[in-house]
Amino acid sequence: DIVMTQTPLSSPVTLGQPASISCRSSQSLEHSNGNTYLSWLQKRPGQPPRLLIYKISNRLSGVPDRFSGSGAGTDFTLKISRVEAEDVGVYYCVQATQFPYTFGQGTKLEIK
Amino acid sequence: QVQLQESGPGLVKPSETLSLTCTVSGGSLSSSGYYWGWVRQPPGKGLEWLGSFSSGGRTYYSPSLETRITIPVDTSKNQFSLKLTSVTAADTAVYYCARHYCTGGNCYGLGGSWGQGTLVTVSS
């Protein structure tokens, strides 16, 4: 199985400041078809997960452009350019390059 | 806009079988090119993928559960289910059904649409 490791596990951020979450996979997530199936999900308490970004850097329709994803191979990053109060929650990276799909442990974003 | 809704008992006894149903509306399980699946989140813990199936009939399960899990599909009712046998307290979780995100003829993993989730507690 591919192991996904996120850092940090907790990220206190001041409103309006940037935030960055790192995700590392135990092996390359590049599929033989050339795609890299790395997504980022946001999880708020009491709500289902919300897909923010797929295929490393593609924002889903309706996701604010302050969210961006980058990376390649085994190292990926989610950045929030200016954190807003509604961004509080837990962020997960997840790989879908091969079954079984695996999630990172989650990074809790909170406001200082 | 496809919608998913989980249903089933909120309390299951240890050693019994957990059974949940996901009812799909606004879309068809028979539509080609889509994947559907189950994810859970134990209290205070992270997300865990349980299993997925394709509209073409292929099914994939988490290796840690594959001796206990099945995902039956009833296309006539536009429903799919989760059956998890021999449950223990470790199976207590919020269970979500989901459709994978697919666009341009490709699917990119979990998250296109989600049910609201249902809490299942395993306790005697």
PDB file of C-alpha atoms in Angstrom:
ATOM      1  CA  ASP A   1       0.000   0.000   0.000  1.00  0.00           C
ATOM      2  CA  ILE A   2       1.107   3.583  -0.617  1.00  0.00           C
ATOM      3  CA  VAL A   3       1.666   5.448   2.640  1.00  0.00           C
ATOM      4  CA  MET A   4       0.735   9.123   2.667  1.00  0.00           C
ATOM      5  CA  THR A   5       2.444  11.347   5.239  1.00  0.00           C
ATOM      6  CA  GLN A   6       1.260  14.881   5.940  1.00  0.00           C
ATOM      7  CA  THR A   7       3.085  17.655   7.758  1.00  0.00           C
ATOM      8  CA  PRO A   8       2.331  19.477   9.908  1.00  0.00           C
ATOM      9  CA  LEU A   9      -0.479  17.664  11.702  1.00  0.00           C
ATOM     10  CA  SER A  10      -1.638  20.952  13.191  1.00  0.00           C
ATOM     11  CA  SER A  11      -1.323  24.432  11.734  1.00  0.00           C
ATOM     12  CA  PRO A  12      -2.333  27.521  13.729  1.00  0.00           C
ATOM     13  CA  VAL A  13      -2.613  30.427  11.311  1.00  0.00           C
ATOM     14  CA  THR A  14      -3.491  34.087  11.641  1.00  0.00           C
ATOM     15  CA  LEU A  15      -6.421  35.249   9.537  1.00  0.00           C
ATOM     16  CA  GLY A  16      -5.239  36.709   6.268  1.00  0.00           C
ATOM     17  CA  GLN A  17      -1.906  34.905   6.445  1.00  0.00           C
ATOM     18  CA  PRO A  18      -0.827  32.041   4.197  1.00  0.00           C
ATOM     19  CA  ALA A  19      -0.854  28.379   5.138  1.00  0.00           C
ATOM     20  CA  SER A  20       0.935  25.438   3.610  1.00  0.00           C
ATOM     21  CA  ILE A  21       0.458  21.692   4.049  1.00  0.00           C
ATOM     22  CA  SER A  22       2.872  19.088   2.790  1.00  0.00           C
ATOM     23  CA  CYS A  23       2.010  15.570   1.686  1.00  0.00           C
ATOM     24  CA  ARG A  24       4.585  12.924   0.860  1.00  0.00           C
ATOM     25  CA  SER A  25       3.880   9.507  -0.624  1.00  0.00           C
ATOM     26  CA  SER A  26       5.950   6.372  -0.063  1.00  0.00           C
ATOM     27  CA  GLN A  27       6.233   5.865  -3.824  1.00  0.00           C
ATOM     28  CA  SER A  28       5.659   7.923  -6.916  1.00  0.00           C
ATOM     29  CA  LEU A  29       2.016   8.712  -7.635  1.00  0.00           C
ATOM     30  CA  GLU A  30       2.572   9.078 -11.358  1.00  0.00           C
ATOM     31  CA  HIS A  31       0.422   6.523 -13.112  1.00  0.00           C
ATOM     32  CA  SER A  32       1.573   4.667 -16.194  1.00  0.00           C
ATOM     33  CA  ASN A  33      -0.871   6.830 -18.170  1.00  0.00           C
ATOM     34  CA  GLY A  34       1.052   9.943 -17.144  1.00  0.00           C
ATOM     35  CA  ASN A  35      -1.549  11.278 -14.710  1.00  0.00           C
ATOM     36  CA  THR A  36      -0.844  11.794 -11.018  1.00  0.00           C
ATOM     37  CA  TYR A  37      -3.917  11.051  -8.944  1.00  0.00           C
ATOM     38  CA  LEU A  38      -3.316  13.196  -5.893  1.00  0.00           C
ATOM     39  CA  SER A  39      -6.268  15.082  -4.424  1.00  0.00           C
ATOM     40  CA  TRP A  40      -6.894  17.354  -1.469  1.00  0.00           C
ATOM     41  CA  LEU A  41     -10.051  17.210   0.633  1.00  0.00           C
ATOM     42  CA  GLN A  42     -11.373  19.568   3.291  1.00  0.00           C
ATOM     43  CA  LYS A  43     -13.267  18.110   6.238  1.00  0.00           C
ATOM     44  CA  ARG A  44     -15.304  20.315   8.541  1.00  0.00           C
ATOM     45  CA  PRO A  45     -16.965  18.891  11.682  1.00  0.00           C
ATOM     46  CA  GLY A  46     -20.376  17.462  10.975  1.00  0.00           C
ATOM     47  CA  GLN A  47     -19.985  17.788   7.224  1.00  0.00           C
ATOM     48  CA  PRO A  48     -18.921  15.319   4.554  1.00  0.00           C
ATOM     49  CA  PRO A  49     -15.497  15.779   3.023  1.00  0.00           C
ATOM     50  CA  ARG A  50     -15.240  18.316   0.235  1.00  0.00           C
ATOM     51  CA  LEU A  51     -12.978  17.816  -2.757  1.00  0.00           C
ATOM     52  CA  LEU A  52     -10.863  20.914  -3.311  1.00  0.00           C
ATOM     53  CA  ILE A  53      -8.170  19.854  -5.751  1.00  0.00           C
ATOM     54  CA  TYR A  54      -7.618  16.844  -7.997  1.00  0.00           C
ATOM     55  CA  LYS A  55      -4.714  15.725 -10.141  1.00  0.00           C
ATOM     56  CA  ILE A  56      -2.256  17.727  -8.026  1.00  0.00           C
ATOM     57  CA  SER A  57      -3.323  21.219  -8.969  1.00  0.00           C
ATOM     58  CA  ASN A  58      -6.783  21.294 -10.538  1.00  0.00           C
ATOM     59  CA  ARG A  59      -9.312  23.202  -8.464  1.00  0.00           C
ATOM     60  CA  LEU A  60     -12.856  21.953  -8.483  1.00  0.00           C
ATOM     61  CA  SER A  61     -15.455  24.420  -9.728  1.00  0.00           C
ATOM     62  CA  GLY A  62     -16.494  26.726  -6.896  1.00  0.00           C
ATOM     63  CA  VAL A  63     -13.297  26.325  -4.878  1.00  0.00           C
ATOM     64  CA  PRO A  64     -11.793  29.744  -4.096  1.00  0.00           C
ATOM     65  CA  ASP A  65      -8.619  30.558  -5.970  1.00  0.00           C
ATOM     66  CA  ARG A  66      -6.791  31.144  -2.687  1.00  0.00           C
ATOM     67  CA  PHE A  67      -6.417  27.345  -2.646  1.00  0.00           C
ATOM     68  CA  SER A  68      -3.668  25.955  -4.846  1.00  0.00           C
ATOM     69  CA  GLY A  69      -1.915  22.637  -5.207  1.00  0.00           C
ATOM     70  CA  SER A  70       1.496  21.772  -6.521  1.00  0.00           C
ATOM     71  CA  GLY A  71       4.061  19.021  -6.604  1.00  0.00           C
ATOM     72  CA  ALA A  72       5.098  15.946  -8.501  1.00  0.00           C
ATOM     73  CA  GLY A  73       6.220  12.375  -7.945  1.00  0.00           C
ATOM     74  CA  THR A  74       6.162  11.897  -4.188  1.00  0.00           C
ATOM     75  CA  ASP A  75       5.989  15.453  -2.826  1.00  0.00           C
ATOM     76  CA  PHE A  76       2.908  17.633  -2.890  1.00  0.00           C
ATOM     77  CA  THR A  77       1.745  20.847  -1.282  1.00  0.00           C
ATOM     78  CA  LEU A  78      -1.553  22.537  -0.618  1.00  0.00           C
ATOM     79  CA  LYS A  79      -1.337  26.282  -0.131  1.00  0.00           C
ATOM     80  CA  ILE A  80      -3.903  28.750   1.063  1.00  0.00           C
ATOM     81  CA  SER A  81      -2.783  32.221   0.094  1.00  0.00           C
ATOM     82  CA  ARG A  82      -4.818  34.110   2.719  1.00  0.00           C
ATOM     83  CA  VAL A  83      -6.595  32.065   5.343  1.00  0.00           C
ATOM     84  CA  GLU A  84     -10.207  32.941   6.049  1.00  0.00           C
ATOM     85  CA  ALA A  85     -12.308  31.856   9.016  1.00  0.00           C
ATOM     86  CA  GLU A  86     -14.302  29.429   6.861  1.00  0.00           C
ATOM     87  CA  ASP A  87     -11.101  27.514   6.038  1.00  0.00           C
ATOM     88  CA  VAL A  88     -10.918  26.023   9.527  1.00  0.00           C
ATOM     89  CA  GLY A  89     -11.063  22.254   9.370  1.00  0.00           C
ATOM     90  CA  VAL A  90      -8.937  19.219   8.644  1.00  0.00           C
ATOM     91  CA  TYR A  91      -7.240  18.810   5.287  1.00  0.00           C
ATOM     92  CA  TYR A  92      -6.412  15.439   3.801  1.00  0.00           C
ATOM     93  CA  CYS A  93      -4.354  14.417   0.841  1.00  0.00           C
ATOM     94  CA  VAL A  94      -5.462  11.180  -0.829  1.00  0.00           C
ATOM     95  CA  GLN A  95      -3.945   9.133  -3.607  1.00  0.00           C
ATOM     96  CA  ALA A  96      -6.008   7.375  -6.242  1.00  0.00           C
ATOM     97  CA  THR A  97      -3.154   6.196  -8.424  1.00  0.00           C
ATOM     98  CA  GLN A  98      -3.582   2.653  -7.245  1.00  0.00           C
ATOM     99  CA  PHE A  99      -5.912   0.644  -5.067  1.00  0.00           C
ATOM    100  CA  PRO A 100      -6.123   0.654  -2.110  1.00  0.00           C
ATOM    101  CA  TYR A 101      -6.675   4.384  -2.019  1.00  0.00           C
ATOM    102  CA  THR A 102      -4.885   5.878   0.967  1.00  0.00           C
ATOM    103  CA  PHE A 103      -5.247   9.104   2.896  1.00  0.00           C
ATOM    104  CA  GLY A 104      -2.775  11.208   4.785  1.00  0.00           C
ATOM    105  CA  GLN A 105      -3.349  11.506   8.530  1.00  0.00           C
ATOM    106  CA  GLY A 106      -4.949  14.919   8.141  1.00  0.00           C
ATOM    107  CA  THR A 107      -3.764  18.423   9.018  1.00  0.00           C
ATOM    108  CA  LYS A 108      -5.881  20.476  11.374  1.00  0.00           C
ATOM    109  CA  LEU A 109      -6.019  24.116  10.322  1.00  0.00           C
ATOM    110  CA  GLU A 110      -7.005  26.451  13.121  1.00  0.00           C
ATOM    111  CA  ILE A 111      -6.996  30.170  13.681  1.00  0.00           C
ATOM    112  CA  LYS A 112      -4.526  31.651  16.152  1.00  0.00           C
TER     113      LYS A 112
ATOM    114  CA  GLN B   1     -26.559  17.252  -9.527  1.00  0.00           C
ATOM    115  CA  VAL B   2     -26.196  13.736  -8.175  1.00  0.00           C
ATOM    116  CA  GLN B   3     -27.149  13.239  -4.536  1.00  0.00           C
ATOM    117  CA  LEU B   4     -26.342  10.341  -2.243  1.00  0.00           C
ATOM    118  CA  GLN B   5     -28.007   9.364   1.024  1.00  0.00           C
ATOM    119  CA  GLU B   6     -26.860   6.723   3.484  1.00  0.00           C
ATOM    120  CA  SER B   7     -29.364   4.762   5.538  1.00  0.00           C
ATOM    121  CA  GLY B   8     -29.214   1.919   8.007  1.00  0.00           C
ATOM    122  CA  PRO B   9     -29.053   1.041  11.698  1.00  0.00           C
ATOM    123  CA  GLY B  10     -27.129   3.382  13.931  1.00  0.00           C
ATOM    124  CA  LEU B  11     -26.331   0.643  16.435  1.00  0.00           C
ATOM    125  CA  VAL B  12     -24.899  -2.778  15.703  1.00  0.00           C
ATOM    126  CA  LYS B  13     -23.888  -5.462  18.185  1.00  0.00           C
ATOM    127  CA  PRO B  14     -20.357  -6.840  18.246  1.00  0.00           C
ATOM    128  CA  SER B  15     -19.847  -9.873  15.976  1.00  0.00           C
ATOM    129  CA  GLU B  16     -22.920  -8.969  13.899  1.00  0.00           C
ATOM    130  CA  THR B  17     -23.076  -7.581  10.354  1.00  0.00           C
ATOM    131  CA  LEU B  18     -23.147  -3.856   9.645  1.00  0.00           C
ATOM    132  CA  SER B  19     -25.434  -3.093   6.700  1.00  0.00           C
ATOM    133  CA  LEU B  20     -25.818   0.324   5.132  1.00  0.00           C
ATOM    134  CA  THR B  21     -27.493   1.427   1.921  1.00  0.00           C
ATOM    135  CA  CYS B  22     -26.616   4.374  -0.275  1.00  0.00           C
ATOM    136  CA  THR B  23     -29.479   5.695  -2.390  1.00  0.00           C
ATOM    137  CA  VAL B  24     -28.479   7.684  -5.448  1.00  0.00           C
ATOM    138  CA  SER B  25     -30.668  10.355  -6.999  1.00  0.00           C
ATOM    139  CA  GLY B  26     -30.069  12.740  -9.858  1.00  0.00           C
ATOM    140  CA  GLY B  27     -27.803  10.238 -11.530  1.00  0.00           C
ATOM    141  CA  SER B  28     -27.639   6.568 -12.427  1.00  0.00           C
ATOM    142  CA  LEU B  29     -25.390   3.823 -11.099  1.00  0.00           C
ATOM    143  CA  SER B  30     -25.533   2.407 -14.592  1.00  0.00           C
ATOM    144  CA  SER B  31     -23.923   5.484 -16.161  1.00  0.00           C
ATOM    145  CA  SER B  32     -20.684   4.361 -17.704  1.00  0.00           C
ATOM    146  CA  GLY B  33     -17.346   5.633 -16.573  1.00  0.00           C
ATOM    147  CA  TYR B  34     -18.109   6.286 -12.926  1.00  0.00           C
ATOM    148  CA  TYR B  35     -16.802   4.818  -9.716  1.00  0.00           C
ATOM    149  CA  TRP B  36     -18.682   4.746  -6.432  1.00  0.00           C
ATOM    150  CA  GLY B  37     -17.539   3.778  -2.971  1.00  0.00           C
ATOM    151  CA  TRP B  38     -17.496   3.942   0.809  1.00  0.00           C
ATOM    152  CA  VAL B  39     -15.299   5.884   3.213  1.00  0.00           C
ATOM    153  CA  ARG B  40     -15.446   6.002   6.989  1.00  0.00           C
ATOM    154  CA  GLN B  41     -14.168   8.175   9.801  1.00  0.00           C
ATOM    155  CA  PRO B  42     -13.893   6.759  13.326  1.00  0.00           C
ATOM    156  CA  PRO B  43     -14.482   9.293  16.106  1.00  0.00           C
ATOM    157  CA  GLY B  44     -11.477  11.549  16.486  1.00  0.00           C
ATOM    158  CA  LYS B  45      -9.582   9.823  13.676  1.00  0.00           C
ATOM    159  CA  GLY B  46      -8.894  10.301  10.004  1.00  0.00           C
ATOM    160  CA  LEU B  47     -10.599   9.184   6.828  1.00  0.00           C
ATOM    161  CA  GLU B  48     -10.345   5.586   5.652  1.00  0.00           C
ATOM    162  CA  TRP B  49     -11.232   4.265   2.209  1.00  0.00           C
ATOM    163  CA  LEU B  50     -13.221   1.019   2.443  1.00  0.00           C
ATOM    164  CA  GLY B  51     -13.976   0.023  -1.112  1.00  0.00           C
ATOM    165  CA  SER B  52     -15.096   1.168  -4.553  1.00  0.00           C
ATOM    166  CA  PHE B  53     -16.745  -0.257  -7.628  1.00  0.00           C
ATOM    167  CA  SER B  54     -17.010   0.817 -11.212  1.00  0.00           C
ATOM    168  CA  SER B  55     -20.073   1.050 -13.388  1.00  0.00           C
ATOM    169  CA  GLY B  56     -18.376  -1.622 -15.461  1.00  0.00           C
ATOM    170  CA  GLY B  57     -18.582  -4.067 -12.570  1.00  0.00           C
ATOM    171  CA  ARG B  58     -15.078  -4.068 -11.098  1.00  0.00           C
ATOM    172  CA  THR B  59     -14.879  -3.910  -7.310  1.00  0.00           C
ATOM    173  CA  TYR B  60     -11.939  -3.070  -5.092  1.00  0.00           C
ATOM    174  CA  TYR B  61     -11.709  -3.472  -1.336  1.00  0.00           C
ATOM    175  CA  SER B  62      -9.372  -2.313   1.378  1.00  0.00           C
ATOM    176  CA  PRO B  63      -6.978  -5.194   2.091  1.00  0.00           C
ATOM    177  CA  SER B  64      -7.490  -4.679   5.814  1.00  0.00           C
ATOM    178  CA  LEU B  65     -11.206  -5.403   5.397  1.00  0.00           C
ATOM    179  CA  GLU B  66     -11.424  -7.696   2.389  1.00  0.00           C
ATOM    180  CA  THR B  67     -12.311 -10.804   4.378  1.00  0.00           C
ATOM    181  CA  ARG B  68     -15.284  -8.963   5.933  1.00  0.00           C
ATOM    182  CA  ILE B  69     -16.551  -6.475   3.339  1.00  0.00           C
ATOM    183  CA  THR B  70     -18.827  -6.633   0.345  1.00  0.00           C
ATOM    184  CA  ILE B  71     -20.459  -3.854  -1.679  1.00  0.00           C
ATOM    185  CA  PRO B  72     -23.597  -5.176  -3.384  1.00  0.00           C
ATOM    186  CA  VAL B  73     -25.176  -3.061  -6.101  1.00  0.00           C
ATOM    187  CA  ASP B  74     -28.858  -2.885  -7.049  1.00  0.00           C
ATOM    188  CA  THR B  75     -29.108  -0.867 -10.248  1.00  0.00           C
ATOM    189  CA  SER B  76     -32.893  -1.351 -10.405  1.00  0.00           C
ATOM    190  CA  LYS B  77     -33.215   0.644  -7.190  1.00  0.00           C
ATOM    191  CA  ASN B  78     -30.224   2.881  -7.920  1.00  0.00           C
ATOM    192  CA  GLN B  79     -28.702   1.790  -4.641  1.00  0.00           C
ATOM    193  CA  PHE B  80     -25.498   0.242  -3.426  1.00  0.00           C
ATOM    194  CA  SER B  81     -24.760  -1.142  -0.023  1.00  0.00           C
ATOM    195  CA  LEU B  82     -22.003  -1.811   2.442  1.00  0.00           C
ATOM    196  CA  LYS B  83     -21.917  -5.069   4.341  1.00  0.00           C
ATOM    197  CA  LEU B  84     -19.273  -5.528   6.987  1.00  0.00           C
ATOM    198  CA  THR B  85     -19.305  -8.773   8.938  1.00  0.00           C
ATOM    199  CA  SER B  86     -18.017  -9.623  12.419  1.00  0.00           C
ATOM    200  CA  VAL B  87     -17.899  -6.016  13.556  1.00  0.00           C
ATOM    201  CA  THR B  88     -16.076  -4.820  16.644  1.00  0.00           C
ATOM    202  CA  ALA B  89     -15.888  -1.508  18.464  1.00  0.00           C
ATOM    203  CA  ALA B  90     -13.126  -0.530  16.032  1.00  0.00           C
ATOM    204  CA  ASP B  91     -15.759  -0.355  13.290  1.00  0.00           C
ATOM    205  CA  THR B  92     -17.587   2.466  15.083  1.00  0.00           C
ATOM    206  CA  ALA B  93     -17.444   5.372  12.662  1.00  0.00           C
ATOM    207  CA  VAL B  94     -19.293   7.813  10.468  1.00  0.00           C
ATOM    208  CA  TYR B  95     -19.774   6.042   7.153  1.00  0.00           C
ATOM    209  CA  TYR B  96     -19.956   7.995   3.895  1.00  0.00           C
ATOM    210  CA  CYS B  97     -20.924   6.846   0.448  1.00  0.00           C
ATOM    211  CA  ALA B  98     -19.417   8.794  -2.408  1.00  0.00           C
ATOM    212  CA  ARG B  99     -19.069   9.054  -6.137  1.00  0.00           C
ATOM    213  CA  HIS B 100     -15.603   9.501  -7.505  1.00  0.00           C
ATOM    214  CA  TYR B 101     -14.822  12.724  -9.303  1.00  0.00           C
ATOM    215  CA  CYS B 102     -14.923  12.120 -13.034  1.00  0.00           C
ATOM    216  CA  THR B 103     -14.515  14.615 -15.818  1.00  0.00           C
ATOM    217  CA  GLY B 104     -13.517  14.523 -19.442  1.00  0.00           C
ATOM    218  CA  GLY B 105     -13.869  10.781 -19.554  1.00  0.00           C
ATOM    219  CA  ASN B 106     -11.439  10.212 -16.695  1.00  0.00           C
ATOM    220  CA  CYS B 107     -11.940   9.576 -13.005  1.00  0.00           C
ATOM    221  CA  TYR B 108      -9.648  11.148 -10.453  1.00  0.00           C
ATOM    222  CA  GLY B 109     -10.558   9.468  -7.203  1.00  0.00           C
ATOM    223  CA  LEU B 110     -12.846  10.183  -4.332  1.00  0.00           C
ATOM    224  CA  GLY B 111     -14.919  13.216  -3.792  1.00  0.00           C
ATOM    225  CA  GLY B 112     -17.146  14.171  -6.675  1.00  0.00           C
ATOM    226  CA  SER B 113     -20.244  13.816  -4.529  1.00  0.00           C
ATOM    227  CA  TRP B 114     -20.790  12.633  -0.966  1.00  0.00           C
ATOM    228  CA  GLY B 115     -23.632  11.528   1.228  1.00  0.00           C
ATOM    229  CA  GLN B 116     -24.070  13.364   4.512  1.00  0.00           C
ATOM    230  CA  GLY B 117     -22.706  10.400   6.433  1.00  0.00           C
ATOM    231  CA  THR B 118     -24.250   8.157   9.037  1.00  0.00           C
ATOM    232  CA  LEU B 119     -22.853   7.258  12.435  1.00  0.00           C
ATOM    233  CA  VAL B 120     -22.729   3.571  13.215  1.00  0.00           C
ATOM    234  CA  THR B 121     -21.875   2.541  16.746  1.00  0.00           C
ATOM    235  CA  VAL B 122     -20.843  -0.997  17.542  1.00  0.00           C
ATOM    236  CA  SER B 123     -21.876  -1.815  21.082  1.00  0.00           C
ATOM    237  CA  SER B 124     -23.775  -4.443  23.009  1.00  0.00           C
TER     238      SER B 124
END
